[in-house]
Short mmCIF file of C-alpha atoms in Angstrom, two decimals:
data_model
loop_
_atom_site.label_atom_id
_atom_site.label_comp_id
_atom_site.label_asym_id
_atom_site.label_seq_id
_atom_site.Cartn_x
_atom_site.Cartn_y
_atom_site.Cartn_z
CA UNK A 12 -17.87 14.49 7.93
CA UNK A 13 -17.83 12.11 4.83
CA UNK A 14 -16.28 9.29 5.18
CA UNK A 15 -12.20 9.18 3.05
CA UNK A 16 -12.45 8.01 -0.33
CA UNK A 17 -10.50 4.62 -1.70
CA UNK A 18 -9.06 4.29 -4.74
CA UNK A 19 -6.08 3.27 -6.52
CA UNK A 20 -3.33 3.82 -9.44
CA UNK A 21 -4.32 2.10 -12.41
CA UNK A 22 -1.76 0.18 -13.69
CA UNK A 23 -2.57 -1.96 -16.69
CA UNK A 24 -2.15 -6.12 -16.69
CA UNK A 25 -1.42 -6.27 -20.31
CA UNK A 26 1.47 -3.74 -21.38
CA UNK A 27 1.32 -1.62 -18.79
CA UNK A 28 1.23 2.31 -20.30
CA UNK A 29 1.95 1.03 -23.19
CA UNK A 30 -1.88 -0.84 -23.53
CA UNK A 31 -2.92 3.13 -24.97
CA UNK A 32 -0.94 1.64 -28.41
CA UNK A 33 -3.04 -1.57 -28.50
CA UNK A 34 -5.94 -0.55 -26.47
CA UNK A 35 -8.38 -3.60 -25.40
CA UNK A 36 -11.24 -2.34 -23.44
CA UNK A 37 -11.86 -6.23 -22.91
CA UNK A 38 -8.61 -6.36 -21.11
CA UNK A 39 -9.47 -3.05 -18.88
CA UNK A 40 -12.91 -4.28 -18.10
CA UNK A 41 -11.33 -7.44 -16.49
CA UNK A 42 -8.84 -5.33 -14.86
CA UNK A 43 -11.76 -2.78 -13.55
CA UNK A 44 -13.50 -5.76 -12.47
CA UNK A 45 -11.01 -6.60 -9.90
CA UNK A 46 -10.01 -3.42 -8.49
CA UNK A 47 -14.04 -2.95 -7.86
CA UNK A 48 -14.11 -6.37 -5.85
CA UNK A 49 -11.34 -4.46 -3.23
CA UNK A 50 -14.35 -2.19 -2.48
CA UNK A 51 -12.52 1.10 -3.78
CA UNK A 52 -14.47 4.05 -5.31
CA UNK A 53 -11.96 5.44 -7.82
CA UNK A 54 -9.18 5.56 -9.77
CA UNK A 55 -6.35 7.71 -11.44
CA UNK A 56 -5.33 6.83 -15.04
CA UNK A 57 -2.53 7.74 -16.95
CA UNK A 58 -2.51 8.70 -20.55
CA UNK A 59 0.92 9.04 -22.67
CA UNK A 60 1.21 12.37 -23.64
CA UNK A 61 3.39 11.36 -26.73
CA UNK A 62 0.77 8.75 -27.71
CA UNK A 63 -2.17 11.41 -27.30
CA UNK A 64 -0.18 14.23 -28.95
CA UNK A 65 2.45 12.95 -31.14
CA UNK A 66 2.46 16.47 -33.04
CA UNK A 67 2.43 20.09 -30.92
CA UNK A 68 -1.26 20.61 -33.20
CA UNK A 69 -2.23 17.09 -33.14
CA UNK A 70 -4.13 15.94 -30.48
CA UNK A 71 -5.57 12.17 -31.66
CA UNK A 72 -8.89 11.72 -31.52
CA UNK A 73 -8.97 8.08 -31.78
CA UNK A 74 -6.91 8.05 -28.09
CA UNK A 75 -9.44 10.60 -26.34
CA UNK A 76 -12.05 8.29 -27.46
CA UNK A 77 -10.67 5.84 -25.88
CA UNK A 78 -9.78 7.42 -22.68
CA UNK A 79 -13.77 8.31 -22.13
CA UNK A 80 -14.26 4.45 -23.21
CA UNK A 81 -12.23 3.73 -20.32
CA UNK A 82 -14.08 6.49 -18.08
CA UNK A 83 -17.32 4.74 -18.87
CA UNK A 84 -16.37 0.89 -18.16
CA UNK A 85 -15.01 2.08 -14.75
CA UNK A 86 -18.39 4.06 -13.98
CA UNK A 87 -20.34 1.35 -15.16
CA UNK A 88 -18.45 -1.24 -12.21
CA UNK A 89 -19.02 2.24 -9.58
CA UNK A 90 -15.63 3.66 -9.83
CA UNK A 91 -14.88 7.57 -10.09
CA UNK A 92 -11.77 8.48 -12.39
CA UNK A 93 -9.29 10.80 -11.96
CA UNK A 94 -7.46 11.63 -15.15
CA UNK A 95 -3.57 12.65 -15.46
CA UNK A 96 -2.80 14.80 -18.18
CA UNK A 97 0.80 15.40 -18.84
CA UNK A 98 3.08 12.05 -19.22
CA UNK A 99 5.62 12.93 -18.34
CA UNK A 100 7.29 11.16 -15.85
CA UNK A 101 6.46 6.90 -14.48
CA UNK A 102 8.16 4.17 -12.61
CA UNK A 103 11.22 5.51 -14.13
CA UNK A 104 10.11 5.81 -17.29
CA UNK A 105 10.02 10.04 -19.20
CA UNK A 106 7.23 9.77 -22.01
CA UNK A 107 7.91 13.36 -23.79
CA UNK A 108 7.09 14.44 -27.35
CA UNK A 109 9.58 14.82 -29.53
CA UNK A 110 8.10 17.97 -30.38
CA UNK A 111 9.71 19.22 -27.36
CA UNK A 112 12.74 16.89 -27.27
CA UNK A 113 16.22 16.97 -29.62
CA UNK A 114 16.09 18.88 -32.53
CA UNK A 115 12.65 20.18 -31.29
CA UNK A 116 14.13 20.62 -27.56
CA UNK A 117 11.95 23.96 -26.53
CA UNK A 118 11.25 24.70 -22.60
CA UNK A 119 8.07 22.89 -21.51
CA UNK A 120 7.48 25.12 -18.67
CA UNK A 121 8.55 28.60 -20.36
CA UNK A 122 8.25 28.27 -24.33
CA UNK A 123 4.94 29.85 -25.52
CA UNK A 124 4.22 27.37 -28.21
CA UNK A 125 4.88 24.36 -25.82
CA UNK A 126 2.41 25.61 -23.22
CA UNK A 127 -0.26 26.72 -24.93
CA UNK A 128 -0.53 23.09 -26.71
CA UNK A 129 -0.22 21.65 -23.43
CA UNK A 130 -3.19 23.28 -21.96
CA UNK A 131 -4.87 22.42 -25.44
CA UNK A 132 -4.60 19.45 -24.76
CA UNK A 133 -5.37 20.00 -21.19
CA UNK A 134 -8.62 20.85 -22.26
CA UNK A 135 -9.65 18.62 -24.79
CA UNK A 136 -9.04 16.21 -22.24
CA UNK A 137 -10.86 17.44 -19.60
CA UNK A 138 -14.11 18.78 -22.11
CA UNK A 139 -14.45 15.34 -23.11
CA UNK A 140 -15.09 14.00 -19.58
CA UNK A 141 -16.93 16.64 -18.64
CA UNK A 142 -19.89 15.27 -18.68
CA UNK A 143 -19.58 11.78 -17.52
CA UNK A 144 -21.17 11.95 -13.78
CA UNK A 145 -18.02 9.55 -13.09
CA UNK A 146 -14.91 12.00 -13.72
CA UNK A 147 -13.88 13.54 -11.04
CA UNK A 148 -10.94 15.61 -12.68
CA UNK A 149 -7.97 16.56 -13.81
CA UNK A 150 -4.47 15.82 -12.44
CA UNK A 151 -1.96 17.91 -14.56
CA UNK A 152 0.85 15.55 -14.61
CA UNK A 153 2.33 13.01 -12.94
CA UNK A 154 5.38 14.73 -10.85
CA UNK A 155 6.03 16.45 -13.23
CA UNK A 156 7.98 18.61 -11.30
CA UNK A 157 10.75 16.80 -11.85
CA UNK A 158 11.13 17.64 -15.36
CA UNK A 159 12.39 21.15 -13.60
CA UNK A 160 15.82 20.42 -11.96
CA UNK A 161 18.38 18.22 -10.38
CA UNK A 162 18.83 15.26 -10.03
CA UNK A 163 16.48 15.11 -13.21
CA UNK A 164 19.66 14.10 -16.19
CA UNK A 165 17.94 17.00 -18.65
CA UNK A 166 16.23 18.90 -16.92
CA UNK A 167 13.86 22.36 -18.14
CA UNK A 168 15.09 24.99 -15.54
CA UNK A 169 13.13 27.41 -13.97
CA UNK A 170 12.39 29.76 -11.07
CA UNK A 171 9.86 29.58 -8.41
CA UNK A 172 7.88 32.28 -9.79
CA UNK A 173 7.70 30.15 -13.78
CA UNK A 174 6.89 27.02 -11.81
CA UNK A 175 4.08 29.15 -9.96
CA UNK A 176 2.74 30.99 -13.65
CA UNK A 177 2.33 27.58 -15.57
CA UNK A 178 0.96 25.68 -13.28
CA UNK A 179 -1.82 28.25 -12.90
CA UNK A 180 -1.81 28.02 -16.86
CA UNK A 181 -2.13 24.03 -16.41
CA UNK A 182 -4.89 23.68 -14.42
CA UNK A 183 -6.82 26.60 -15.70
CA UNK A 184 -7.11 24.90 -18.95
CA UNK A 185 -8.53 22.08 -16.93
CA UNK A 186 -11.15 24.28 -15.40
CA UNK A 187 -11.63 25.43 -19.17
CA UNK A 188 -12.59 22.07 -20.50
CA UNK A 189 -14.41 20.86 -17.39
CA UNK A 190 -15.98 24.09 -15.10
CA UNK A 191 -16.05 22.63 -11.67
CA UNK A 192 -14.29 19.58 -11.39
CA UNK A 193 -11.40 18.43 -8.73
CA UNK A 194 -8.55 20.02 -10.47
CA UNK A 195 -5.06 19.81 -9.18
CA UNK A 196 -1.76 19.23 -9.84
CA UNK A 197 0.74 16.62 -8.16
CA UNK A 198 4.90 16.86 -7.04
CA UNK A 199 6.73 14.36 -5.77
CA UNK A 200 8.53 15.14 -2.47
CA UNK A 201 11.39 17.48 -3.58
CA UNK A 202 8.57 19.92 -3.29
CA UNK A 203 8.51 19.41 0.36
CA UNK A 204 12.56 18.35 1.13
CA UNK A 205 14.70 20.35 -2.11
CA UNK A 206 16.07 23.54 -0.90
CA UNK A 207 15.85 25.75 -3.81
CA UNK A 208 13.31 23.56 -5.81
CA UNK A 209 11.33 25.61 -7.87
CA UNK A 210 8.29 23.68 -7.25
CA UNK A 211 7.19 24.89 -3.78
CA UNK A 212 5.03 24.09 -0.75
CA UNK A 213 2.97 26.79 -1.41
CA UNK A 214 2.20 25.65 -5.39
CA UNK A 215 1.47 22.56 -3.76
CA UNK A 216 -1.12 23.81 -0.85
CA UNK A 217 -2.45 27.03 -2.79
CA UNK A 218 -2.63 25.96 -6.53
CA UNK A 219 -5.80 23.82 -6.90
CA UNK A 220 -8.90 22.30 -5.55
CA UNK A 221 -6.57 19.86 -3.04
CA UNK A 222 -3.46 19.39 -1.88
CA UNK A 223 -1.57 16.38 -3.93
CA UNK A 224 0.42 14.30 -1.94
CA UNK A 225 2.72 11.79 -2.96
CA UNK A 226 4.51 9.77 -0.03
CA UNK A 227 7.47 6.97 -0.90
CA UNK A 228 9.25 6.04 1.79
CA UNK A 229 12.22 4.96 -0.48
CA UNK A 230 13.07 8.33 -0.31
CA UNK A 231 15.47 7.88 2.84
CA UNK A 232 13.15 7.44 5.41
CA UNK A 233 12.79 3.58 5.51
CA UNK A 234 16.63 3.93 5.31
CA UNK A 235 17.37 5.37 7.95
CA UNK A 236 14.32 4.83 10.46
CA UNK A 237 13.49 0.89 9.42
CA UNK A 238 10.47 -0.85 8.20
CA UNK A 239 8.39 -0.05 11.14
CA UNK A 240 10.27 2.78 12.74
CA UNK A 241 7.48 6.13 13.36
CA UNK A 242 9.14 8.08 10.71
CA UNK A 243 7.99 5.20 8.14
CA UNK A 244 4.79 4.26 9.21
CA UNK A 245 3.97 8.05 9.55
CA UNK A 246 5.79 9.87 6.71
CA UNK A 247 2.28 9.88 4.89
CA UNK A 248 0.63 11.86 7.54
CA UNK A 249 3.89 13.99 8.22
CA UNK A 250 3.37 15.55 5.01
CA UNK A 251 -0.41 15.77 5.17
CA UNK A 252 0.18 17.96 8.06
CA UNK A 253 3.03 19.88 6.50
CA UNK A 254 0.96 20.23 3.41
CA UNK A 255 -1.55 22.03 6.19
CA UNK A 256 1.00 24.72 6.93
CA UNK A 257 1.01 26.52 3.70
CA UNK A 258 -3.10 26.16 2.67
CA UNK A 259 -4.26 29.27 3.53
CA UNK A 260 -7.93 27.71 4.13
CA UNK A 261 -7.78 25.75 7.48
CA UNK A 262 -9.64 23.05 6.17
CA UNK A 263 -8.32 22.89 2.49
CA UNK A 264 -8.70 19.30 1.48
CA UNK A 265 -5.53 16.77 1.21
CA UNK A 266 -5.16 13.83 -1.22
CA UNK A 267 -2.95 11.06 -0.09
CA UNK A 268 -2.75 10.46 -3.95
CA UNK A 269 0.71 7.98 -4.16
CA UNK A 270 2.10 5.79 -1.32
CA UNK A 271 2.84 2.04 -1.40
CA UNK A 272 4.48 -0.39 0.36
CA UNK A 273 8.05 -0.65 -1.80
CA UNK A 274 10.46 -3.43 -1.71
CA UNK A 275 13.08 -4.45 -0.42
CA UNK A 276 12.87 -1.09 2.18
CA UNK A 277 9.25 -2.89 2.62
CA UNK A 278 9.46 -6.43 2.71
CA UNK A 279 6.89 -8.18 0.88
CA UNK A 280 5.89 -9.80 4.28
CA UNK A 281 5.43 -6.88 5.51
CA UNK A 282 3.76 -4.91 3.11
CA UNK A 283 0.26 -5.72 4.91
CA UNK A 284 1.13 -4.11 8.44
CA UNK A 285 2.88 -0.94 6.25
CA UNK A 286 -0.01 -0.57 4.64
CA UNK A 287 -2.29 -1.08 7.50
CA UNK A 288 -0.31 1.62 9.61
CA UNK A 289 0.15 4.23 6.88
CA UNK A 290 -3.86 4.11 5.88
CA UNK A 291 -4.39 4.17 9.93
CA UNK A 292 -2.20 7.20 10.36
CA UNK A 293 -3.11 9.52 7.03
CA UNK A 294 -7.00 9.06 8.47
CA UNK A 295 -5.76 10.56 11.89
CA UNK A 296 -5.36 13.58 10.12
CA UNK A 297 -8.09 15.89 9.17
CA UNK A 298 -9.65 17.24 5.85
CA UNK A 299 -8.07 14.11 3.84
CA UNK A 300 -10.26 13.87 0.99
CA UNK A 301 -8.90 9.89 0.27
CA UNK A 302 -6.18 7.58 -0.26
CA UNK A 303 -5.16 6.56 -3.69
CA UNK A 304 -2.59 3.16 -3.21
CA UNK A 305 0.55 2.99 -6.05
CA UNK A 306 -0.81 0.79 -7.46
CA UNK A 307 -3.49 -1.79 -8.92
CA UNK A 308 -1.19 -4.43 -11.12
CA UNK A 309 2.22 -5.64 -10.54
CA UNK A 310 4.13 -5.14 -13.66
CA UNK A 311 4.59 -7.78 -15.90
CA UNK A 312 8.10 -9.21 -15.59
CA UNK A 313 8.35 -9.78 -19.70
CA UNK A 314 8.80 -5.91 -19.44
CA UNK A 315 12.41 -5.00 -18.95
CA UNK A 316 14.44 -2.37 -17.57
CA UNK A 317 12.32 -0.94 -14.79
CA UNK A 318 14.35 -0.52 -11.10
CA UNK A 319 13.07 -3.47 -9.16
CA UNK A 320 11.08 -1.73 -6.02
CA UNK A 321 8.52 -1.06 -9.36
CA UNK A 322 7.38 -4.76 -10.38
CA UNK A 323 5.92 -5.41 -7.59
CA UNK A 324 4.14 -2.30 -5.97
CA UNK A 325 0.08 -3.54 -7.09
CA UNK A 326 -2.39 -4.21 -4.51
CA UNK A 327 -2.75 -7.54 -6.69
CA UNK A 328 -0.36 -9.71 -9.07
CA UNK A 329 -0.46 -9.04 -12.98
CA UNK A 330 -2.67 -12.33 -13.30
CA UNK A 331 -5.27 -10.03 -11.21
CA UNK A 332 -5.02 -11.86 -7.59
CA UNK A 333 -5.37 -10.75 -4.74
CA UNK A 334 -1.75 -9.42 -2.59
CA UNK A 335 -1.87 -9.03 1.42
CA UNK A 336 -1.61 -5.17 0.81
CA UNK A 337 -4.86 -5.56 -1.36
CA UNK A 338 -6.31 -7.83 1.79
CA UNK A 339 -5.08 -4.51 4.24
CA UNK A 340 -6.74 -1.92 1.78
CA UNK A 341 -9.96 -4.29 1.19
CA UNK A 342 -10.50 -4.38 5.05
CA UNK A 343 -9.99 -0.32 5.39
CA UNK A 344 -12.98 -0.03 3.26
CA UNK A 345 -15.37 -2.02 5.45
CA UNK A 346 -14.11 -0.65 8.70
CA UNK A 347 -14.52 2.98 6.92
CA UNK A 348 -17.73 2.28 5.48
CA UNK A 349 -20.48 4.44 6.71
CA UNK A 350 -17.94 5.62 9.45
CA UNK A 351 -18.05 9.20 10.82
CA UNK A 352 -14.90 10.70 9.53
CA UNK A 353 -13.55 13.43 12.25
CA UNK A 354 -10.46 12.65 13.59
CA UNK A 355 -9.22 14.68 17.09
CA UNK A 356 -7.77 18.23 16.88
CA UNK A 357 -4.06 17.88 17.06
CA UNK A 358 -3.63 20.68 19.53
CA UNK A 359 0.27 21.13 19.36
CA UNK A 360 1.95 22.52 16.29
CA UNK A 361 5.75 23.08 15.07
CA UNK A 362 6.43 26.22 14.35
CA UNK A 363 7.96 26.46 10.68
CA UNK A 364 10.34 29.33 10.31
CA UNK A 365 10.75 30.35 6.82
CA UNK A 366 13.91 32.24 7.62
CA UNK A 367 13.06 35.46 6.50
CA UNK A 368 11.80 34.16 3.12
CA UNK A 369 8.33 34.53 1.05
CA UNK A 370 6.91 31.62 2.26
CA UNK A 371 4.36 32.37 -0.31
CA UNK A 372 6.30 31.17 -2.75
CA UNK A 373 10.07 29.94 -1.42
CA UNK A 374 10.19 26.74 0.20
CA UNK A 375 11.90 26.93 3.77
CA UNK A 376 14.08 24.12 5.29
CA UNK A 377 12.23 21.28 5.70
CA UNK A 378 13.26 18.74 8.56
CA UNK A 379 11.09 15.86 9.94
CA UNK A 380 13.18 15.23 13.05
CA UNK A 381 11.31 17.51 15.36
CA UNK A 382 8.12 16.18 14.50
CA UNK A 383 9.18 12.03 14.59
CA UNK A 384 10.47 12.84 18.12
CA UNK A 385 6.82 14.56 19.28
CA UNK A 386 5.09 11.27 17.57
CA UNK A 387 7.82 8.98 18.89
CA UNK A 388 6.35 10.29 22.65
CA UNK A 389 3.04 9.68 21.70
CA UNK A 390 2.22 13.66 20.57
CA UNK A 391 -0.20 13.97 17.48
CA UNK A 392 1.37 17.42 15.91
CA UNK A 393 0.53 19.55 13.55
CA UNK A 394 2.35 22.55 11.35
CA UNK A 395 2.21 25.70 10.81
CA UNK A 396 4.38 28.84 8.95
CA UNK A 397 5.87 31.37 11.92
CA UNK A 398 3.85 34.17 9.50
CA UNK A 399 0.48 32.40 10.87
CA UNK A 400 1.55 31.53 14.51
CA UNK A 401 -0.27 34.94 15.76
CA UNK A 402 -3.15 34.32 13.90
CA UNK A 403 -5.61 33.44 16.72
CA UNK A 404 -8.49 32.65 14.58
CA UNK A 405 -6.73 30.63 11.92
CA UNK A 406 -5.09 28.45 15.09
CA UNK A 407 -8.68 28.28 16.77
CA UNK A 408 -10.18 26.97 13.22
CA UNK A 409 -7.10 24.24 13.58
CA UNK A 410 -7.70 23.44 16.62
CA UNK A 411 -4.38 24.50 18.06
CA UNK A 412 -3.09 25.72 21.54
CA UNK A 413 0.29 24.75 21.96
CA UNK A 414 3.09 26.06 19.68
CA UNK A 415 6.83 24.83 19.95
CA UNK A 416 9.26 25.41 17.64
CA UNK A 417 12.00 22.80 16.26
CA UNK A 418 14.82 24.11 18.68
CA UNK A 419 12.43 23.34 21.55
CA UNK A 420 11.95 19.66 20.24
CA UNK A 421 15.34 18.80 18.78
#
């Protein structure tokens, strides 16, 4: 199979997200430059939606000029480009228009006039990349599932069933502007954990051309399990697998498309064996179409109010040198390079009971325990929904003979 791809977050040196205001392709070059010496074949880049559409019908041209300008410098140094669409939501940081905001404030998820300019400008992105041999495609936004509920301070409710209708609506207008691409969309892990989110598994595995997934082990896991415990170093590949239980294709590709090493639940002396584990792990699953590090650049410290863990999450410092984690993801490359790609069938599976829900499109409970304790005795398991544990031909196509439920492993 082809070998994973290896990319990163692009994060700006100079100004971070805010560089799109005083936009030096000079400075990107330089910063290109170094992310191509790591060896890695893409990356994702984030325009700001307010700075792109300041006005529901204005969509500047000026800034989609200079997002294919950007395109182009990173084909011309070999490196693909993923594009987000809607931000949205970074490091902390909402980037909304006031068009949707205050006196304006209108449902971005559920008002008619809000979503049809966001797949305009969905589109106009994605038609004016469509033919650079570089783009690989659209993202639709960056988590922005958690514009849609707690613990979000303002959140745009909605039901599982909304979520499920404009997302289709999102990355259709993708497919609009760019026929064929790698169109997706990307949540961060409330997806996967949030009883009740409307943002579900199955949007996740079943909306798309791959499965987005964003792993931060800040979310509790280090916490509780350490710096090295098998929860940590694994929680990447926990959710590859559980992303596996709701694609309804067996070998529906997964995108590893956020983790990094965060401080202090990482220490910075650590960050090189974190990284080294997590790559290690996500590649013992199967179908993974690449791993995407958070993130190039540290942010610059002159920039204030961002929580801590963020300034110093890039593979290399803001002066563009090179961090151990960089050194850990450099050295993937060249052990992956020209290497056959086909990791061992995981032959045991936990059986995910969706409790008498639509698993379709209601989230179960999610719990990890079950599965840490199988990799904690050296077990390799995989996932799948209780609806697809008698289907002998979708197991065979996985790979799986052994099924145990969480009871039997708790």
């Amino acid at each position: 199979m082809t070998a994973p791809r290896f990319g990163v977050n692009y994060t700006p040196t100079r100004g971070w997200f805010h560089h799109w205001l005083d936009f030096d392709l000079d400075e990107v070059r330089a910063d290109l430059d170094s992310i191509a010496e790591l060896g890695l074949d893409h990356i994702r880049v984030f325009p700001l939606w307010p700075v792109f559409q300041p006005n529901r019908t204005l969509i500047r041209p000026r800034a989609v000029e200079q997002l294919v300008q950007l395109v182009d410098a990173a084909g011309e140094r070999g490196l693909d480009v993923n594009v987000d669409g809607l931000q949205g939501h970074l490091s902390s940081f909402d980037f909304i228009p006031s068009w949707t905001a205050t006196w304006h404030r209108r449902n971005m998820f559920t008002d008619p006039d809000v979503v049809e300019a966001e797949a305009a400008y969905l589109r106009t992105l994605a038609a004016a990349l469509a033919d650079r041999p570089n783009f690989l495609g659209m993202t639709v936004g960056n988590e922005i599932n958690q514009f849609s509920g707690d613990p979000h301070p303002d959140p745009d409710r909605i039901d599982a069933e909304q979520a499920g209708t404009w997302l289709r609506r999102m990355v259709g207008a993708c497919e609009e502007g760019a026929p064929g691409k790698m169109h997706l969309h990307a949540s961060y892990d409330a997806a996967w954990y949030l009883d009740g989110h409307p943002f579900t598994p199955a949007h996740s595995a079943r909306i798309g051309a791959a499965t987005a997934v964003h792993s931060w082990v800040f979310n509790g896991t280090a916490q509780r399990h350490g710096r090295d415990g098998v929860a940590t170093e694994q929680h990447a590949a926990y959710l590859i697998e559980l992303s596996k239980a709701w694609a309804p294709d067996a070998h529906h590709p997964v995108w590893l498309q956020e983790v990094g090493a965060p401080a202090p639940h990482i220490p910075a002396e650590h960050a090189a064996a974190f990284t080294e584990a997590t790559v290690a792990n996500a590649l013992d699953c199967a179908d993974v179409w690449g791993v995407t590090w958070w993130c190039s650049h540290d942010v610059d410290r002159a920039l204030g109010d961002f929580p801590e863990l963020e300034y110093n999450l890039g593979l290399l410092t803001n002066d563009r040198r090179v961090k151990p984690a960089g050194e850990a993801i450099a050295r993937a490359v060249r052990e992956w390079r020209g290497r056959e790609y086909r990791p061992a069938p995981r032959t045991t599976a936990l059986v995910l009971d969706a409790s008498g829900l639509d698993a379709s499109e209601t989230a179960p409970v999610r719990a990890q325990c079950g599965r840490t304790r199988l990799a904690a005795r050296g077990v390799r398991p995989a996932a799948v929904l209780a609806e697809s544990a008698n289907d002998a031909a979708y197991l065979a196509a996985r790979g799986i003979t052994e099924l145990l439920t969480i009871d039997q492993v708790a």
